[in-house]
Amino acid sequence: MTSKFLIIDGSSLVHRAFYALPPMTTKTGLHTNAVYGFTTMLAKVLTDYRPEYLAVAFDRSRVTFRTGLYAEYKAHRKETPGELSEQFPRVTEMLQALGIHTLEEDGFEADDIIGTLAAKAARETDIEVLIVTGDRDALQLIDQRVTVLLTRKGISEMDVMDELALQVKYGVTPAQIVDMKGLMGDASDNIPGVPGIGEKTAGKLLAEFGSLENVLENIDAVSGRKTQNSLREHQELARLSKRLATIECNMPLEFQREAFRYQPDLLLLEEVCRKYEFRSLQAKLTALMAGGEAQGALPEPVMFETPDLVLVEDLAAARTLEAEVRRQGRFCCMPLFGTEGTEKKLAGLGLVTPGEGVFYLSSASEGWPVLAALLAEEGVKKVTYDVKSLLSVCEQMGVTVAGVELDAMLAAYLLDPAATRYPLDSLAANYLQKVYPVTKEAPTPESVCRDAVLVAELCPVLEKLLADWDLSRLLQDMELPLVKVLGAMETVGIKVDQESLRQMSVELTERINRLQEVICALADESFNINSPKQLGTILFEKLGLPATKKTKTGYSTDAEVLETLAGKHEIVDRILEYRQLTKLKSTYLDGLDVLISPTTSRVHTHFNQMITVTGRLSSSEPNLQNIPIRTEEGRKIRSLFVPGEGYDYLLSADYSQIELRVLAHLSEDSRMLEAFRQGKDIHASTASEVFGVPLEEVTSEMRSRAKAVNFGIVYGISDYGLSRDTGVSRKEAAIYIENYFARYAKVKEYIDRLVTDAHRLGYVVTMFGRRRYLPEINSSNFNQRSFAERTAMNTPIQGTAADIIKLAMLRVYRCLTENRLRSRLLLQVHDELVLETDAEELDAVKRLVKKEMEAAVSLSVDLVVDVKEGINWALAK
C-alpha cells in the first residue's frame, strides 16, 4: 500500500497567505493573518490528501550557496515587512503544536530541502511524494513519484502538476524548467539568463535542441544572427543561470520516514489557538488530527442537530413545565417570529431548562398563558439572544418580559465590541469551538429550539468571561436595563411634519437646480457635477486649480480636496454648497419621507446598542445622529420634528461640555478642576492659560482657537490636525499644544499614562469598565500605531461620556414611569436627550430631567445640563 509524504514550502506559503488575506490581529495586537492563512491551507491539504508523513521547509536566511555564486541573486527583493517577519515564529509554534516536522538549513533554501527530501523519499517504492508550494521552480522536481500542488489563487486553489500536466500547460519536461531559466533568466530571483532571449525564444530553442547544453553546443545551427551572438558571448552566464535555478537534491539530510509522522499535542494546540484567537479553526484542526497519533482524546467537531423537543400544547403539560421552571428558577428562551399583515408577531417560544429539557410552546396553544405569566415574573430569570427583538414583539402582544439575566448578543458585544455583528454560528465557533449550522430557511420550532440549546450552552462561558474581565456590572446595571428603554423609544417614535418636509424638499430642489446653472456658467460649459472625472477635468485642467491628490481613475475631488481649494475660485464654493444641499435632500428629506409611518405620521428609528466600539448609541432608518445643527439648512430639518398629538412641546436636555468635565475628573488636573468648579467659561479659561493673557483680555478668536485645542486634546489631535482645524500654521499649532500641556500638566500625565497602559495591556477602559481593544497599538507600522495611540487617548473619555448618558436615560425613564407622567423619551443624540411633553407637565419634567441627568454619576466637577423646550426640535435647542 502506498503512503503519502507531503512536503510544504513554508516560506512560499506563509508569504502568499500574508498578502492574500487582509490584516488580522489579536486583541493584544499580534499580527496573525499569515499564521491563519497558512494553517487554513494546511488544514485543506490534510483534508484532501490525508498524508501519513509531513514536513515543512523554511528559508533560514538570504545568504546561501547561490549568493556565493552570484552576489546579485535575489538582491533586488524588498525587506520582509515587520508584520510578516514576526509571524514566522508563530507559524513554527503552530506546527509544533500539530506535531509537524520543520526544517531549515544554513546556506540552503527551502527549495533545496524540499528537493532533497523528495528525491530520497521517492526512492522508496511505497511512498508517493506531494509538494505544496507557490513557487514554480519546484516543477523541476516532478517525476513519476513526485507531484507538485501549485497554489494559483490566494491560498485556496491549487493546480495538480504531474509530468503530463506540465507538458500540456508549459510545453516542457521537468528537466527543461532549469534549461528555460538558464536561457531566459528569472526576474523574480534576479537570475540574468542570456540577454535578448525571452520565454518564446527559449521555448523554441528547447523544442529544437532539447537542453541548454545542446543549445550551446550547436550555436551555429541556431536561427537568427543576433541570438547566436548573444549565446556565444554569454555562454557562462547561461550555465551560471541554470546552476542558480537548479534545486539541490543531494543535501546531507537524513530521511527516516518515521521522523516525519506527525504527532499532534492537543493541549498545546488548544493553547496556541487560544493565544492567536483561532477559536473556529481549533475545532477543525482537532478533528483533522484524528488521522495522526495524537496525545490524548480526539473529539470530532460538534455539529448541532435538531434537539428532541417536547411540544407543550395543553394546559396540563404547561403546568408541569411551569413547576420544573420554578424549581430551577431560570430558563433559556428563543422566540419564533411570524408576521400578521405587515406586523411582526410572536408565533411561539423555544425553551430550555437547566435540567436540559427542550420545549416549544405556540403562542396560540392552550398552555401559552402559563408561559406568558412566567415571562412576566421578575423572580424567574431568563437568558436569551437579542432581547430587544423579543421585548418589542411581546409588548405589542401585551406580554411583559421581566427578569432577563443575560442576552448572549449583548454579552458578546461587551467582550468584543469591534466585531459589529454577533451571529450565533460565530459565537458557537468563538466561544464553544463548535460548528453551528447556518440555514437560509425560514425559522421553525425545531430551529429556534436548537438556537435555545446553543444559547443555553453559551451562557456559562459568556458569564465567566464577563466576570473575569470585570464586565458583569456593566451588562447588568447599564446595557440590559437600557434595552427596555430603547425598545420603548423605538415604539413611540417622533412626529414629523410631512407636509413641511415635502415643501422644503421642493424648495431645496429649486436651489440645487439654480446652483447647477451657476456652476456650469462658471465652468463655461455643461457637465455632470456628480461625476468626479468630469469635475476634475473642469477644476484642474480647464480652470487650472492646483490638484493636491490623485486616484487610480484621475483627479480626486473629495471633500478634503475641495475644502483646501475653498476661496480660490467661486466655482469651488458653489460646488461645496451644491454637495451639502444634495446630501441634505437625499439623506434627510427624501430619505426621511419614505420612513414616516402612514398610520402615526412618526418615524421609528432603530437605536443600535452594539455598533460602536466606544459604547455610544447610533441610530438607523433613519439616522438622526448626524443632522447638522450649525447650518441654517440643518436647523430647518430639525424644525420638521414636532410634538405628536396630545403633546405641546419637544424638550431638549443637553450635557454641557461633558467630555471636558470627564477629562478634568479623570486627569485630576487642578487648573481644569478649578475652572469648572468656579463656573468659568472653560474655553476662555484655556485661552487665558495657553496665550498667557488675563481672562478679561481673551478675544473671541483666542477663545475659538482654545476651544479647538480643548476638544482636540480629547481626540488626540496632532499639530497637523489642529493647524487644519484652526487655519494657523503647523508650527503655531504645535506651540498651542505645547503651551496647553505646560499649563495642564496633569492632563499630559494622564494621557501619557493611557498610552503606556494601552501598549502594555492591548486595551483601554472607561470609568465604568467598558473595554476597547487596540490591536494596532504595538504595530511596527507608524501610521497604524499612531492611530491606535490617539484612540487610546480619547476612548476612555468618549466612552465614559457615552456611558454617563446611558445612565441618565435609565434614570429619566424610571422617574417618568414611577411618577406616571405622560411625558416620554423620544431620542438620544450624542449628549442630548429629546422628550415629548405637554404644557401641564412641562415645568415638572424640566426639573426632573435636569436633576436626574446631573445626578447620573458623581464626578469631581458638577455635571451641567441645559434644558430647553420648543414647538419643534430646532426651537428646543
Short mmCIF file of N, CA, C and O in Angstrom, two decimals, residues 651-657 831-833 849-850 853-854 864-868 876-877:
data_model
loop_
_atom_site.label_atom_id
_atom_site.label_comp_id
_atom_site.label_asym_id
_atom_site.label_seq_id
_atom_site.Cartn_x
_atom_site.Cartn_y
_atom_site.Cartn_z
N LEU A 651 -38.79 68.74 24.23
CA LEU A 651 -37.86 69.22 25.24
C LEU A 651 -36.48 68.63 24.97
O LEU A 651 -36.35 67.41 24.76
N SER A 652 -35.47 69.49 24.92
CA SER A 652 -34.09 69.05 24.67
C SER A 652 -33.26 69.26 25.93
O SER A 652 -33.23 70.35 26.48
N ALA A 653 -32.63 68.20 26.39
CA ALA A 653 -31.75 68.27 27.57
C ALA A 653 -30.36 67.85 27.14
O ALA A 653 -30.14 66.71 26.72
N ASP A 654 -29.42 68.77 27.23
CA ASP A 654 -28.09 68.58 26.64
C ASP A 654 -27.00 68.77 27.71
O ASP A 654 -26.98 69.78 28.40
N TYR A 655 -26.12 67.77 27.82
CA TYR A 655 -24.98 67.93 28.72
C TYR A 655 -24.05 69.02 28.20
O TYR A 655 -23.72 69.05 27.01
N SER A 656 -23.59 69.86 29.10
CA SER A 656 -22.65 70.92 28.72
C SER A 656 -21.22 70.44 28.89
O SER A 656 -20.81 70.10 30.00
N GLN A 657 -20.49 70.38 27.77
CA GLN A 657 -19.05 70.08 27.79
C GLN A 657 -18.73 68.84 28.62
O GLN A 657 -17.79 68.80 29.40
N ASP A 831 -24.92 63.91 23.14
CA ASP A 831 -25.02 64.23 24.57
C ASP A 831 -26.39 64.81 24.92
O ASP A 831 -26.56 65.44 25.96
N GLU A 832 -27.37 64.57 24.07
CA GLU A 832 -28.68 65.21 24.19
C GLU A 832 -29.78 64.16 24.29
O GLU A 832 -29.76 63.14 23.59
N LEU A 833 -30.76 64.42 25.17
CA LEU A 833 -31.99 63.64 25.22
C LEU A 833 -33.13 64.52 24.73
O LEU A 833 -33.20 65.70 25.07
N VAL A 849 -35.84 66.09 34.62
CA VAL A 849 -34.80 65.68 33.67
C VAL A 849 -33.46 66.28 34.06
O VAL A 849 -32.43 65.60 34.05
N LYS A 850 -33.44 67.56 34.39
CA LYS A 850 -32.18 68.21 34.77
C LYS A 850 -31.59 67.54 36.01
O LYS A 850 -30.39 67.23 36.06
N MET A 853 -30.36 63.82 35.16
CA MET A 853 -29.18 63.79 34.30
C MET A 853 -27.94 64.28 35.04
O MET A 853 -26.85 63.70 34.92
N GLU A 854 -28.10 65.32 35.84
CA GLU A 854 -26.94 65.85 36.57
C GLU A 854 -26.51 64.94 37.70
O GLU A 854 -25.36 65.00 38.15
N VAL A 864 -23.44 69.55 34.19
CA VAL A 864 -24.37 70.64 33.95
C VAL A 864 -25.21 70.29 32.73
O VAL A 864 -24.67 69.89 31.69
N VAL A 865 -26.53 70.45 32.87
CA VAL A 865 -27.45 70.12 31.78
C VAL A 865 -28.26 71.35 31.42
O VAL A 865 -28.83 72.02 32.29
N ASP A 866 -28.29 71.68 30.12
CA ASP A 866 -29.12 72.76 29.61
C ASP A 866 -30.43 72.17 29.10
O ASP A 866 -30.42 71.26 28.26
N VAL A 867 -31.54 72.65 29.63
CA VAL A 867 -32.85 72.12 29.24
C VAL A 867 -33.66 73.24 28.59
O VAL A 867 -33.84 74.31 29.17
N LYS A 868 -34.14 72.97 27.38
CA LYS A 868 -34.94 73.97 26.65
C LYS A 868 -36.13 73.27 26.01
O LYS A 868 -36.06 72.08 25.70
N ALA A 876 -36.11 73.94 20.38
CA ALA A 876 -35.78 73.40 21.71
C ALA A 876 -34.28 73.40 21.94
O ALA A 876 -33.82 72.94 22.97
N LYS A 877 -33.51 73.93 20.99
CA LYS A 877 -32.05 73.95 21.14
C LYS A 877 -31.58 75.32 21.59
O LYS A 877 -32.13 76.33 21.18
#
